[in-house]
Amino acid sequence: MQGIQDRALIRTGSFIDGQWHQAPQTFTVTNPANGEALAELAQAGRAETEQAVEAAYRAQKAWAAKPAAERARLLMAWHDAMLAAQEDLAGMLTLEQGKPLAEARGEIAYGASYVKWFAEEAVRVYGDTIPAPSADKRLLVVKQPVGVVGSITPWNFPNAMMVRKAAPALAAGCAFVAKPASETPLSALAVAELAQRVGLPDGLFNVVVGTDSQAIGEVLTGHPKIRKFSFTGSTGVGRRLLAQCAEGIKRTSMELGGNAPFIVMADADLDAAVAGLMASKFRNAGQTCVCTNRVLVERPVYQAFTDKLVAALEQLTLGDGTQEGVQVGPLITAKAVAKVEQLVADSLAQGAQLRASLPLPSSLAGHFCAPRVLTEVGNAMPIAQEEIFGPVAALIPFEGEAEAIALANDSEYGLAAYLYSRDIGQVFRLSEALEYGMVGINEGILSNAAAPFGGVKASGHGREGSKYGLDDYLDIKYLCLGGMDK
Ligand SMILES: NC(=O)c1ccc[n+]([C@@H]2O[C@H](COP(=O)([O-])OP(=O)(O)OC[C@H]3O[C@@H](n4cnc5c(N)ncnc54)[C@H](O)[C@@H]3O)[C@@H](O)[C@H]2O)c1
Ligand SMILES: O=C[C@H](O)CS(=O)(=O)O
């Protein structure tokens, strides 16, 4: 792999109980920008995952028994190591996932910010004393780590989606077994290498890589020693894994799919709205769960907004993410490109109009998808009802607040929504009526470690980050002391 200075960060097998797993059976990680093989990784499956769960179970009690300040110190060392390795981690991430280097650097810093946030939260896990109903009792509440956590994460943020779960889990005193996407395992393994270097105990943090997701997932959702399962990925897979967790009554966090509306009211600052949409829509080539999926524009400004958006689209630079200045890289696979092209074709066939499209340079050999603007889209069209996960903006005109809310909420999803308006009363009426977990108001990028990230409806449950994030990895225990009047 070109450009990675610290070669020991390139790990080619699972990290289990402090050991690097090797196996004769391998799978290939490829560069989506050109299809070239990056590395051959040792396959792991059910047996290795069970080993990892047993190792995590052995390590967890001693980890939870450490003073929180000691856990926090080790987490901060991990954070510092991530930032010290930022350039290499970003370069590796761009090679295996495709996003532009600038975005990859941002993802490394973003992931590390959750480690810092929860290192600081670790020493503030408070309990309660409760006024007793009778003189003979004293009531206490303590919070304890849930135990061993299983985690499965997607390819679109191969560092941050895993670290955003591991940080609160470890801060709370849990142990962790991660399965990253087999398209992008190198980033997760590099983070494990850094965990080992800073001295996280063997068995506490494990990364299992392999293409038999089902087998690995059956262990992480079904093993009796797994007490909590945290998933980030599509709603379809999330539903299946949630059902697998039901048998063992496991705690779950589900960060699932999205279908973000981007509402532009007639009084909006159109230049700010276009800038916000460009950030929200084309980040990671449109492959984020909070990317704008439908652009709802109030009719009086529909034409002016569309013209400004097309002008901004034409400024985008498409290409290999390792090249400085590239703003839109490839999609993760040819299958992902085909899905976007089908959504576009079906919607054009139903009356949508292709308003603008960037040319695809013939020199680009990878899984590239042309950034486009579609207009006259109907909310019932496939491109409006399904998660596009590609660089296509679908514009839908509307009349008035009531229609904006009706269109925005006409989706099974409820992750992120965006609203551009300068009327404070309108902002509050619309924000309160939107059925979404997060609303960006005159802002296209809303994610940070201080905020509760998560959705409602088919976008899942649980929150990552913020003062709420640790609760997903803690159990509340009530202590009732009797005989206190003797
Ligand atoms: N809400 C969020 O925070 C968030 C963040 C990122 C991505 N996502 C969503 O993730 C999706 C894109 O990522 P993706 O294509 O990797 O999603 P995906 O659901 O196909 O895969 C996610 C993970 O689940 C694994 N997996 C797939 N089938 C499995 C099975 N049967 N058993 C066990 N594991 C299985 C995959 O290997 C991968 O590691 C989009 O829907 C996006 O909205 C949501
Ligand atoms: O794709 C999902 C990520 O959660 C997006 S973000 O970087 O957290 O906004």
XYZ file of C-alpha atoms and ligand atoms in Angstrom:
539
model
C 0.000 0.000 0.000
C 1.543 3.233 -1.244
C 2.139 6.168 1.055
C 1.735 4.508 4.453
C 4.847 5.409 6.463
C 4.216 3.313 9.593
C 4.006 -0.092 7.912
C 3.120 -1.841 11.190
C -0.299 -0.171 10.968
C -1.081 -2.426 8.011
C -2.503 -5.504 9.696
C -3.839 -8.453 7.619
C -5.697 -10.553 10.138
C -8.112 -10.326 13.068
C -6.985 -9.012 16.455
C -8.153 -11.493 19.104
C -7.033 -11.606 22.743
C -3.962 -9.536 21.919
C -2.892 -11.840 19.088
C -2.911 -11.251 15.318
C -4.827 -14.075 13.646
C -3.490 -15.798 10.532
C -5.222 -18.326 8.296
C -4.637 -19.979 4.904
C -8.022 -18.797 3.649
C -7.905 -15.118 2.702
C -10.054 -12.381 1.202
C -8.983 -9.383 -0.845
C -9.458 -5.694 -0.051
C -9.556 -3.554 -3.185
C -9.249 0.148 -3.970
C -12.664 1.388 -5.253
C -10.960 4.158 -7.238
C -9.189 1.735 -9.577
C -10.094 -1.845 -8.623
C -6.512 -2.680 -7.605
C -5.899 -5.201 -4.807
C -4.627 -3.534 -1.645
C -4.148 -6.490 0.701
C -4.999 -10.133 1.351
C -6.558 -10.633 4.805
C -6.892 -13.835 6.826
C -10.493 -15.028 6.958
C -12.095 -15.330 10.387
C -15.519 -16.759 11.112
C -17.623 -18.331 13.819
C -14.815 -20.024 15.758
C -12.621 -16.925 15.853
C -15.553 -14.765 16.893
C -16.344 -17.127 19.764
C -12.685 -16.954 20.830
C -12.904 -13.172 20.796
C -16.064 -13.175 22.920
C -14.462 -15.489 25.492
C -11.336 -13.297 25.584
C -13.479 -10.190 26.037
C -15.404 -11.868 28.841
C -12.124 -12.703 30.643
C -10.809 -9.166 30.254
C -13.941 -7.205 31.105
C -14.193 -7.681 34.862
C -10.627 -6.517 35.535
C -11.133 -3.550 33.202
C -14.336 -2.539 34.986
C -12.560 -2.846 38.335
C -9.945 -0.272 37.321
C -10.574 3.261 38.639
C -12.395 5.254 35.984
C -9.472 7.667 35.900
C -7.188 4.808 34.826
C -9.561 3.802 32.058
C -9.709 7.471 31.019
C -5.927 7.733 30.952
C -5.592 4.751 28.632
C -8.365 6.056 26.379
C -6.623 9.423 26.101
C -3.387 7.626 25.175
C -5.365 5.840 22.425
C -6.774 9.201 21.291
C -3.306 10.750 21.148
C -1.965 7.775 19.176
C -4.788 8.105 16.633
C -4.002 11.770 16.028
C -0.276 11.078 15.840
C -1.019 8.491 13.135
C -3.683 10.625 11.425
C -1.925 10.899 8.063
C -1.315 7.155 7.763
C -4.809 6.257 9.051
C -6.349 8.708 6.579
C -4.267 7.442 3.678
C -5.246 3.843 4.445
C -8.900 4.850 4.756
C -8.929 6.628 1.396
C -7.286 3.670 -0.291
C -9.830 1.132 0.961
C -12.992 3.307 1.053
C -12.375 5.946 -1.624
C -13.267 9.198 0.112
C -11.036 12.207 -0.592
C -8.004 12.523 1.679
C -9.311 15.726 3.243
C -12.479 13.890 4.300
C -10.468 10.900 5.516
C -8.303 13.134 7.699
C -11.506 14.619 9.043
C -12.900 11.168 9.804
C -9.818 10.228 11.822
C -10.108 13.402 13.874
C -13.871 12.845 14.206
C -13.422 9.286 15.477
C -10.692 10.362 17.901
C -12.962 13.132 19.233
C -15.334 10.447 20.543
C -12.450 8.747 22.365
C -11.555 12.067 24.020
C -15.189 12.856 24.795
C -15.773 9.526 26.531
C -12.413 9.503 28.290
C -13.716 12.689 29.920
C -17.189 11.227 30.537
C -15.735 8.038 32.111
C -14.990 9.775 35.411
C -18.506 11.245 35.649
C -20.636 8.104 35.873
C -22.730 9.197 38.833
C -25.364 7.314 40.853
C -28.209 8.566 43.037
C -29.522 8.477 46.558
C -33.332 8.536 46.704
C -35.441 9.773 49.657
C -36.751 6.531 51.186
C -40.516 5.951 51.644
C -39.905 4.704 55.207
C -37.415 5.349 58.022
C -36.026 1.819 57.921
C -34.782 2.055 54.348
C -32.100 3.818 52.315
C -32.382 3.774 48.520
C -29.320 3.961 46.240
C -28.787 3.794 42.496
C -25.491 2.730 40.962
C -24.516 2.382 37.292
C -22.452 -0.579 36.116
C -21.076 -1.603 32.703
C -23.339 -3.934 30.742
C -20.428 -6.328 30.101
C -19.220 -7.647 26.713
C -20.344 -5.605 23.695
C -20.639 -6.912 20.144
C -20.416 -4.375 17.318
C -20.951 -4.479 13.552
C -20.228 -1.418 11.438
C -20.414 -0.312 7.788
C -17.846 0.564 5.144
C -18.729 4.248 4.673
C -16.911 5.450 7.802
C -14.575 2.509 8.497
C -12.817 4.291 11.363
C -15.401 6.553 12.996
C -18.407 4.219 13.073
C -16.464 1.610 15.062
C -14.587 4.081 17.293
C -17.879 5.918 18.023
C -19.048 2.689 19.688
C -15.805 1.413 21.219
C -15.111 4.701 23.014
C -18.255 4.779 25.221
C -18.174 1.012 25.685
C -14.602 1.013 27.024
C -15.177 4.203 29.002
C -18.147 2.552 30.740
C -15.991 -0.482 31.673
C -17.201 -2.860 28.943
C -15.153 -5.122 26.689
C -15.590 -4.967 22.922
C -15.726 -7.332 19.923
C -15.969 -5.513 16.581
C -16.758 -6.744 13.095
C -16.021 -4.049 10.501
C -17.277 -4.289 6.927
C -15.189 -6.698 4.861
C -14.864 -4.011 2.186
C -12.927 -1.776 4.591
C -11.261 -3.767 7.418
C -7.810 -2.178 7.301
C -8.854 0.992 9.143
C -10.311 -0.976 12.053
C -7.226 -3.206 12.305
C -4.957 -0.159 12.356
C -6.964 1.209 15.285
C -6.481 -2.154 17.025
C -2.731 -1.913 16.434
C -2.750 1.457 18.193
C -4.843 0.018 21.042
C -2.186 -2.632 21.588
C 0.605 -0.059 21.436
C -0.905 2.163 24.150
C -1.494 -0.777 26.442
C -5.189 -1.591 26.325
C -5.297 -5.017 28.016
C -5.335 -8.135 25.840
C -8.875 -9.305 25.113
C -10.493 -5.969 25.943
C -10.740 -4.715 22.361
C -11.007 -7.310 19.571
C -11.535 -6.913 15.812
C -12.771 -9.905 13.804
C -12.510 -9.602 10.015
C -14.026 -11.955 7.460
C -16.535 -12.157 4.653
C -18.910 -14.559 6.435
C -20.836 -11.717 8.032
C -23.788 -13.940 8.827
C -21.742 -16.418 10.887
C -19.881 -13.676 12.729
C -23.135 -11.830 13.289
C -24.855 -14.908 14.680
C -22.190 -15.091 17.377
C -22.306 -11.368 18.165
C -26.112 -11.390 18.419
C -26.555 -14.818 19.976
C -23.640 -15.619 22.293
C -24.822 -15.665 25.950
C -21.720 -13.741 27.064
C -22.572 -10.838 24.751
C -24.803 -8.515 26.783
C -25.060 -5.611 24.353
C -25.104 -5.416 20.540
C -24.445 -2.151 18.744
C -25.037 -1.971 14.981
C -24.551 0.679 12.337
C -25.719 -0.138 8.860
C -28.773 -0.507 6.663
C -32.248 -0.791 8.105
C -32.806 -4.128 6.390
C -29.788 -5.751 8.031
C -30.542 -3.961 11.288
C -34.020 -5.494 11.437
C -32.536 -8.966 10.954
C -29.859 -8.496 13.619
C -32.333 -6.959 16.056
C -34.481 -10.080 15.686
C -31.406 -12.249 16.354
C -30.787 -10.301 19.573
C -34.328 -10.874 20.829
C -33.732 -14.488 21.900
C -31.077 -13.411 24.422
C -32.862 -10.169 25.412
C -29.715 -8.245 24.642
C -29.367 -4.487 25.009
C -29.160 -2.956 21.523
C -28.223 0.260 19.761
C -29.301 0.578 16.130
C -27.884 3.328 13.899
C -29.656 2.596 10.634
C -30.587 4.051 7.271
C -31.737 7.558 6.493
C -33.731 9.590 3.973
C -32.917 13.167 4.906
C -35.173 15.965 3.639
C -33.444 19.302 2.996
C -36.139 21.993 3.263
C -35.525 25.421 1.699
C -38.175 27.970 2.686
C -38.823 31.048 0.546
C -37.171 33.341 3.120
C -33.948 31.292 3.285
C -30.495 32.670 2.501
C -30.177 30.782 -0.817
C -26.394 31.022 -1.003
C -26.116 29.560 2.505
C -28.653 26.881 1.603
C -26.719 25.881 -1.513
C -23.468 25.728 0.486
C -25.175 23.620 3.142
C -26.659 21.288 0.553
C -23.330 20.820 -1.223
C -21.781 19.788 2.104
C -24.646 17.522 3.107
C -25.307 15.926 -0.291
C -21.855 15.321 -1.778
C -19.805 14.424 1.336
C -18.325 10.915 0.830
C -19.867 10.964 -2.685
C -23.304 10.961 -1.055
C -22.538 7.818 0.965
C -23.434 8.947 4.455
C -26.511 8.100 6.502
C -27.223 11.797 7.042
C -26.736 12.878 3.420
C -29.590 14.901 2.022
C -31.806 12.521 0.060
C -34.644 14.866 -0.980
C -34.331 18.616 -1.574
C -37.691 20.281 -0.828
C -37.747 23.856 -2.168
C -40.596 26.326 -1.630
C -41.925 27.245 -5.061
C -41.200 31.019 -5.056
C -37.428 30.312 -4.857
C -37.338 26.949 -6.670
C -35.878 28.255 -9.946
C -33.336 30.594 -8.327
C -32.200 27.884 -5.928
C -31.908 25.312 -8.713
C -29.788 27.661 -10.830
C -27.440 28.343 -7.903
C -27.177 24.627 -7.116
C -26.298 23.729 -10.712
C -23.589 26.404 -10.718
C -22.121 24.901 -7.533
C -22.349 21.351 -8.894
C -20.320 22.348 -11.930
C -17.451 23.388 -9.641
C -17.061 19.883 -8.139
C -13.904 17.887 -8.892
C -14.438 14.151 -9.390
C -11.532 11.678 -9.125
C -9.235 9.459 -7.092
C -9.424 10.554 -3.457
C -5.658 10.300 -3.023
C -5.272 13.288 -5.380
C -5.303 16.573 -3.481
C -8.218 18.793 -4.492
C -10.591 15.939 -5.394
C -13.988 16.537 -3.803
C -15.993 13.511 -4.993
C -14.430 10.049 -5.039
C -15.816 6.684 -6.195
C -18.696 4.703 -4.725
C -17.712 1.607 -2.784
C -18.597 -0.992 -5.420
C -19.905 -1.367 -8.979
C -23.116 -2.685 -7.397
C -23.521 0.583 -5.502
C -23.161 2.542 -8.758
C -25.724 0.305 -10.465
C -28.215 0.917 -7.645
C -27.925 4.698 -7.991
C -28.195 4.541 -11.781
C -31.353 2.406 -11.454
C -32.931 4.907 -9.057
C -32.164 7.731 -11.514
C -33.457 5.802 -14.540
C -36.676 4.772 -12.784
C -37.349 8.328 -11.628
C -36.650 9.864 -15.053
C -39.066 7.318 -16.501
C -41.676 8.560 -14.022
C -41.264 12.207 -15.016
C -38.254 13.577 -13.177
C -35.963 15.814 -15.247
C -32.151 15.654 -15.501
C -31.216 19.308 -14.892
C -27.395 18.879 -14.695
C -24.717 16.172 -14.660
C -20.952 16.312 -14.318
C -19.091 14.434 -17.056
C -17.381 11.149 -16.093
C -13.750 11.337 -17.368
C -12.927 8.180 -19.356
C -9.630 8.035 -17.448
C -11.490 7.051 -14.253
C -11.347 3.242 -14.011
C -13.085 2.788 -10.661
C -16.664 2.811 -9.419
C -17.441 6.427 -10.238
C -20.939 7.915 -10.386
C -21.627 11.292 -12.016
C -22.844 14.020 -9.607
C -26.270 15.125 -10.839
C -29.262 17.358 -10.163
C -32.730 15.988 -10.897
C -35.743 18.330 -10.857
C -39.521 17.825 -10.867
C -39.045 14.780 -8.652
C -42.181 13.338 -7.056
C -42.038 12.201 -3.412
C -43.427 8.809 -4.412
C -40.630 8.208 -6.922
C -37.972 5.588 -6.020
C -35.230 8.224 -5.719
C -37.304 10.029 -3.087
C -38.415 6.998 -1.118
C -35.182 4.986 -1.123
C -31.783 5.908 0.334
C -29.807 7.079 -2.720
C -26.345 6.679 -1.196
C -24.831 8.443 -4.193
C -24.090 11.965 -5.536
C -27.538 12.758 -6.926
C -29.666 15.682 -5.657
C -33.414 15.171 -6.138
C -35.387 18.443 -6.087
C -39.074 18.552 -5.130
C -41.044 21.868 -5.193
C -43.696 22.557 -2.531
C -46.150 25.237 -1.380
C -46.173 26.322 2.287
C -45.223 24.835 5.681
C -47.933 22.159 5.799
C -46.837 20.599 2.507
C -43.167 20.794 3.545
C -43.862 18.812 6.697
C -46.118 16.317 4.915
C -43.450 15.631 2.288
C -40.561 15.533 4.772
C -42.308 13.084 7.099
C -43.513 10.857 4.246
C -40.715 8.319 4.824
C -40.176 5.256 7.003
C -36.889 6.811 8.068
C -36.221 9.426 10.730
C -32.513 10.069 11.103
C -31.500 13.617 9.989
C -33.421 16.524 8.423
C -32.272 19.981 7.353
C -34.170 23.263 7.340
C -33.160 26.635 5.887
C -35.276 29.560 7.031
C -34.661 32.902 8.745
C -38.059 33.144 10.426
C -37.594 31.969 14.016
C -41.246 31.068 14.458
C -41.196 29.032 11.241
C -37.964 27.326 12.330
C -39.501 26.172 15.600
C -42.851 25.136 14.061
C -41.140 23.040 11.396
C -38.368 21.618 13.635
C -40.914 20.451 16.198
C -43.086 18.841 13.500
C -40.247 16.960 11.776
C -40.184 13.221 12.707
C -36.391 12.948 12.812
C -33.750 12.401 15.476
C -31.608 15.317 14.359
C -32.392 18.605 12.568
C -29.756 20.869 11.004
C -31.080 24.428 11.014
C -29.298 26.650 8.468
C -26.516 24.032 8.742
C -25.627 21.070 6.520
C -23.139 19.265 8.788
C -24.513 18.480 12.230
C -22.361 15.610 13.576
C -19.975 16.041 16.504
C -19.068 14.137 19.684
C -20.901 16.557 21.986
C -24.257 15.911 20.269
C -26.607 12.897 20.564
C -26.386 11.205 17.152
C -29.255 8.898 16.286
C -32.673 8.483 14.760
C -36.290 7.430 15.187
C -38.682 5.198 13.214
C -36.807 2.885 10.811
C -33.555 4.784 11.422
C -33.122 2.985 14.707
C -32.699 3.702 18.411
C -29.949 4.678 20.847
C -27.651 7.698 20.784
C -23.915 7.962 20.066
C -21.890 10.817 21.537
C -23.069 13.494 23.994
C -23.815 13.129 27.714
C -26.424 10.521 26.715
C -24.019 8.216 24.892
C -22.592 6.405 27.914
C -26.072 5.274 29.047
C -26.191 2.829 26.119
C -23.356 0.889 27.799
C -24.442 1.103 31.446
C -26.983 -0.834 33.491
C -28.827 0.886 36.336
C -28.818 -1.079 39.614
C -31.094 -0.183 42.526
C -29.850 -0.944 46.065
C -32.449 -1.062 48.846
C -30.937 -1.003 52.359
C -33.372 -2.207 55.025
C -33.216 -2.263 58.823
C -31.646 1.170 58.867
C -33.709 2.276 61.873
C -32.163 -0.295 64.252
N -27.317 5.678 11.337
C -26.004 5.715 11.194
O -25.250 6.225 12.062
C -25.368 5.113 9.967
C -24.017 5.366 9.746
C -23.425 4.827 8.592
C -24.160 4.058 7.700
N -25.478 3.814 7.957
C -26.270 3.031 7.019
O -25.525 1.886 6.565
C -25.899 1.588 5.220
C -24.668 1.528 4.339
O -23.701 0.653 4.890
P -23.612 -0.868 4.422
O -23.941 -0.989 2.985
O -22.318 -1.430 4.902
O -24.799 -1.508 5.278
P -25.088 -3.054 5.502
O -26.222 -3.083 6.431
O -25.159 -3.792 4.232
O -23.765 -3.604 6.261
C -23.404 -3.064 7.506
C -22.559 -4.095 8.243
O -23.366 -5.241 8.482
C -22.711 -6.401 8.000
N -23.730 -7.368 7.609
C -24.457 -7.401 6.476
N -25.340 -8.421 6.515
C -25.155 -9.053 7.711
C -25.736 -10.182 8.357
N -26.703 -10.891 7.792
N -25.288 -10.528 9.593
C -24.306 -9.828 10.185
N -23.714 -8.748 9.640
C -24.128 -8.381 8.408
C -21.841 -5.905 6.874
O -20.778 -6.801 6.640
C -21.349 -4.590 7.450
O -20.270 -4.818 8.322
C -26.815 2.712 4.780
O -28.158 2.319 4.912
C -26.516 3.827 5.772
O -27.589 4.718 5.942
C -26.109 4.343 9.068
O -22.867 7.813 7.650
C -23.030 7.972 8.805
C -22.206 8.839 9.680
O -22.736 8.752 10.975
C -22.178 10.239 9.139
S -21.450 11.386 10.203
O -20.042 11.536 9.777
O -21.539 10.893 11.598
O -22.212 12.644 10.014
